[in-house]
Tab-separated table of C-alpha atoms in Angstrom:
chain	number	residue	atom	x	y	z
S	1	MET	CA	54.646	100.845	72.411
S	2	ASN	CA	55.599	97.524	70.951
S	3	GLN	CA	55.595	94.626	73.053
S	4	SER	CA	59.723	94.503	73.493
S	5	THR	CA	59.064	98.021	75.022
S	6	LYS	CA	56.392	96.910	77.315
S	7	LYS	CA	58.500	93.988	77.923
S	8	MET	CA	61.823	96.251	78.929
S	9	ILE	CA	59.888	98.758	80.955
S	10	LYS	CA	58.112	95.868	82.752
S	11	GLU	CA	61.450	94.124	83.461
S	12	PHE	CA	63.253	97.554	84.573
S	13	ALA	CA	60.316	99.149	86.131
S	14	PRO	CA	59.878	101.551	87.796
S	15	MET	CA	61.728	103.874	85.634
S	16	TRP	CA	64.685	105.955	86.739
S	17	THR	CA	64.043	109.600	87.970
S	18	ASN	CA	66.722	112.515	87.469
S	19	LYS	CA	68.138	112.124	90.673
S	20	GLN	CA	69.083	108.461	89.988
S	21	VAL	CA	70.340	109.432	86.482
S	22	TRP	CA	72.473	111.849	88.270
S	23	GLU	CA	73.837	109.700	91.194
S	24	TYR	CA	74.543	106.861	88.531
S	25	GLU	CA	76.705	109.476	86.463
S	26	GLN	CA	78.499	110.383	89.779
S	27	THR	CA	79.391	106.905	90.685
S	28	ASN	CA	80.273	106.074	87.152
S	29	ALA	CA	82.331	109.056	86.150
S	30	ASP	CA	83.825	107.102	83.302
S	31	LEU	CA	80.918	105.951	82.101
S	32	GLY	CA	81.175	105.573	78.308
S	33	PHE	CA	79.033	103.731	75.509
S	34	ASP	CA	80.133	102.360	71.926
S	35	MET	CA	77.419	103.140	69.422
S	36	ALA	CA	76.141	102.960	65.904
S	37	CYS	CA	73.368	103.870	63.663
S	38	SER	CA	72.220	101.514	61.154
S	39	LYS	CA	69.022	100.636	59.326
S	40	PRO	CA	66.515	97.737	60.478
S	41	GLY	CA	67.974	94.597	59.099
S	42	GLU	CA	71.341	95.918	58.157
S	43	GLU	CA	74.700	94.752	59.867
S	44	VAL	CA	75.846	97.300	62.220
S	45	LEU	CA	79.328	98.598	61.550
S	46	TRP	CA	81.506	99.322	64.358
S	47	ASN	CA	84.442	100.583	62.455
S	48	SER	CA	82.212	103.057	60.149
S	49	LYS	CA	81.473	107.004	60.580
S	50	ARG	CA	77.869	105.673	61.885
S	51	ALA	CA	79.693	104.670	64.926
S	52	ARG	CA	80.665	106.523	67.941
S	53	PRO	CA	82.969	104.321	70.011
S	54	ASP	CA	83.428	105.720	73.837
S	55	SER	CA	80.695	108.590	73.854
S	56	ASP	CA	78.393	109.905	76.106
S	57	LEU	CA	74.705	108.757	75.619
S	58	ARG	CA	73.054	112.115	75.451
S	59	ASP	CA	75.461	113.703	73.066
S	60	VAL	CA	75.017	110.868	70.947
S	61	ALA	CA	71.379	110.808	71.089
S	62	ALA	CA	71.282	114.196	70.187
S	63	ASP	CA	73.296	114.062	67.256
S	64	MET	CA	71.948	110.867	65.948
S	65	TYR	CA	68.053	112.410	66.021
S	66	GLU	CA	67.718	112.863	62.434
S	67	SER	CA	68.936	109.604	61.198
S	68	MET	CA	66.513	108.006	64.023
S	69	ILE	CA	63.699	110.180	62.701
S	70	ASP	CA	64.585	108.804	59.210
S	71	GLY	CA	63.992	105.351	60.592
S	72	GLU	CA	67.681	104.287	61.707
S	73	GLU	CA	68.055	102.494	64.922
S	74	LEU	CA	70.728	103.197	67.576
S	75	TRP	CA	73.014	100.120	69.078
S	76	ILE	CA	73.893	100.594	72.364
S	77	ALA	CA	77.011	98.466	73.908
S	78	GLU	CA	79.324	99.124	76.934
S	79	ARG	CA	82.514	100.511	75.525
S	80	GLY	CA	84.881	98.102	74.612
S	81	ARG	CA	82.729	95.270	75.137
S	82	LEU	CA	79.965	94.813	72.269
S	83	GLU	CA	77.209	94.105	75.080
S	84	ILE	CA	75.588	95.839	77.648
S	85	ARG	CA	75.042	94.410	81.329
S	86	GLY	CA	71.668	94.848	82.818
S	87	GLN	CA	72.647	97.270	85.066
S	88	HIS	CA	73.290	100.233	82.812
S	89	VAL	CA	69.962	99.153	80.986
S	90	PRO	CA	67.618	101.324	83.176
S	91	TYR	CA	70.059	104.173	82.995
S	92	ILE	CA	70.204	103.848	79.153
S	93	MET	CA	66.350	103.758	79.020
S	94	ALA	CA	65.752	106.992	81.236
S	95	VAL	CA	68.295	108.908	79.464
S	96	MET	CA	66.899	108.202	75.914
S	97	ALA	CA	63.432	109.014	77.244
S	98	ASP	CA	64.642	112.218	78.714
S	99	VAL	CA	66.412	113.160	75.772
S	100	MET	CA	63.605	112.537	73.306
S	101	SER	CA	61.049	114.234	75.597
S	102	ASP	CA	62.608	117.539	74.121
S	103	GLU	CA	61.563	116.455	70.749
S	104	GLU	CA	58.354	114.735	71.711
S	105	SER	CA	59.384	111.559	70.159
S	106	CYS	CA	58.413	108.286	71.943
S	107	LEU	CA	60.542	105.175	71.512
S	108	ASN	CA	60.847	101.518	71.018
S	109	PHE	CA	63.291	99.333	73.125
S	110	ARG	CA	64.730	95.926	72.748
S	111	MET	CA	67.500	93.742	73.701
S	112	GLU	CA	69.543	92.006	70.653
S	113	ASP	CA	72.400	90.007	70.779
S	114	GLY	CA	73.421	91.725	74.066
S	115	TYR	CA	72.876	95.071	73.001
S	116	VAL	CA	70.189	97.828	73.950
S	117	VAL	CA	68.848	98.985	70.549
S	118	THR	CA	66.393	101.816	70.501
S	119	ALA	CA	64.210	103.739	67.323
S	120	ILE	CA	61.945	106.403	67.461
S	121	ASP	CA	58.271	104.957	66.923
S	122	THR	CA	57.286	106.445	63.920
S	123	LYS	CA	54.078	104.622	63.896
S	124	ALA	CA	52.980	105.997	67.083
S	125	ASP	CA	49.896	107.889	67.576
S	126	VAL	CA	49.181	110.311	70.287
S	127	ILE	CA	47.845	107.674	72.707
S	128	ASP	CA	51.084	105.420	72.350
S	129	CYS	CA	53.096	108.584	72.844
S	130	LYS	CA	50.530	109.723	76.027
S	131	GLU	CA	51.440	105.755	77.277
S	132	PHE	CA	55.083	105.919	76.736
S	133	PHE	CA	55.827	109.044	78.410
S	134	GLU	CA	53.382	108.190	81.376
S	135	GLU	CA	56.010	105.389	82.432
S	136	PHE	CA	58.840	107.639	82.230
S	137	TYR	CA	56.429	110.681	83.987
S	138	HIS	CA	58.780	110.803	87.071
S	139	LEU	CA	61.857	111.568	85.171
S	140	ALA	CA	60.301	115.186	84.905
S	141	THR	CA	58.665	115.431	88.511
S	142	GLY	CA	61.560	113.528	90.408
S	143	PHE	CA	59.053	111.140	91.955
S	144	ASN	CA	61.151	108.243	93.552
S	145	TYR	CA	58.846	105.053	93.546
S	146	ALA	CA	61.452	103.170	95.944
S	147	GLU	CA	61.551	105.792	98.286
S	148	GLN	CA	58.388	107.678	97.758
S	149	THR	CA	60.140	111.025	98.179
S	150	GLY	CA	57.733	114.044	97.978
S	151	ILE	CA	54.730	112.254	98.340
S	152	PRO	CA	52.400	113.512	101.446
S	153	GLU	CA	51.945	110.710	104.238
S	154	ASN	CA	48.204	112.254	104.678
S	155	GLU	CA	46.089	110.612	101.883
S	156	THR	CA	43.869	113.626	101.332
S	157	GLU	CA	47.055	115.448	100.538
S	158	ALA	CA	48.998	112.589	98.537
S	159	LYS	CA	45.774	112.984	96.410
S	160	ILE	CA	45.755	116.664	95.869
S	161	TYR	CA	49.659	116.643	95.302
S	162	LEU	CA	49.506	113.780	92.632
S	163	ALA	CA	46.345	115.835	90.959
S	164	ARG	CA	48.557	118.730	90.749
S	165	LEU	CA	51.465	116.713	89.213
S	166	GLN	CA	48.868	114.960	86.540
S	167	ASP	CA	47.591	118.535	85.740
S	168	GLU	CA	50.802	120.214	85.281
S	169	PHE	CA	51.674	117.276	82.678
S	170	ASP	CA	48.556	117.436	81.085
S	171	ALA	CA	48.926	121.130	80.646
S	172	LYS	CA	52.378	120.633	79.021
S	173	MET	CA	51.403	117.639	76.880
S	174	ARG	CA	48.116	119.884	75.730
S	175	ALA	CA	50.339	122.950	74.822
S	176	SER	CA	52.164	120.434	72.408
S	177	LEU	CA	49.585	118.506	71.143
S	178	GLY	CA	46.692	120.373	71.533
S	179	ASP	CA	42.966	118.643	71.102
S	180	LYS	CA	44.766	115.727	70.235
S	181	TYR	CA	45.747	114.861	73.480
S	182	LEU	CA	43.764	113.102	76.225
S	183	SER	CA	44.143	114.559	79.698
S	184	GLY	CA	44.925	112.317	82.826
S	185	ASN	CA	44.083	108.533	82.408
S	186	ALA	CA	41.166	109.293	80.015
S	187	ASP	CA	40.050	106.382	77.537
S	188	PRO	CA	39.832	107.420	73.894
S	189	ASP	CA	36.427	105.817	73.462
S	190	THR	CA	34.993	107.521	76.414
S	191	ASP	CA	32.247	110.378	75.385
S	192	ALA	CA	33.767	113.609	75.130
S	193	GLU	CA	30.887	114.824	77.201
S	194	GLU	CA	32.287	112.250	80.037
S	195	LEU	CA	35.746	114.172	80.055
């Protein structure tokens, strides 16, 4: 992950669960964003065919995936405001990560001129992707850090529960990435015998 992505994750941590995303969508029924794709360094043209005013974030992220793979960035603003308020940022990050988890693509995020700008991290290696998706791991599990929902109070049971979640995540990642994936929190410099 690049530094701006790490900074945003730290600023808005913990990342939202799917439950929080769903609740946010329920309480903001008219939620829509103005979005546009552009090449890095090029002016964002909000009146072009590359722009999607008042659109659903998930739909646009899926539609713009090929453009993002080709190196374009997705600029996201509130509908009609050409900027974003902080309250929407964790929602945007969670939804984008959720959409990209289906594509197994990790993202870079940054704030620029009041917009959230996101791009597929084309330079990411397996370790970078693991680090990125671990930040959004609870999207899939529903783990809610604020409420600690689902974690047993008993320490032994909690360890078993968290180990099971890690094992499930490792199995999914191993199925997708094969031998390139390092299970758990393994250090890539650790000898294979210690794994």
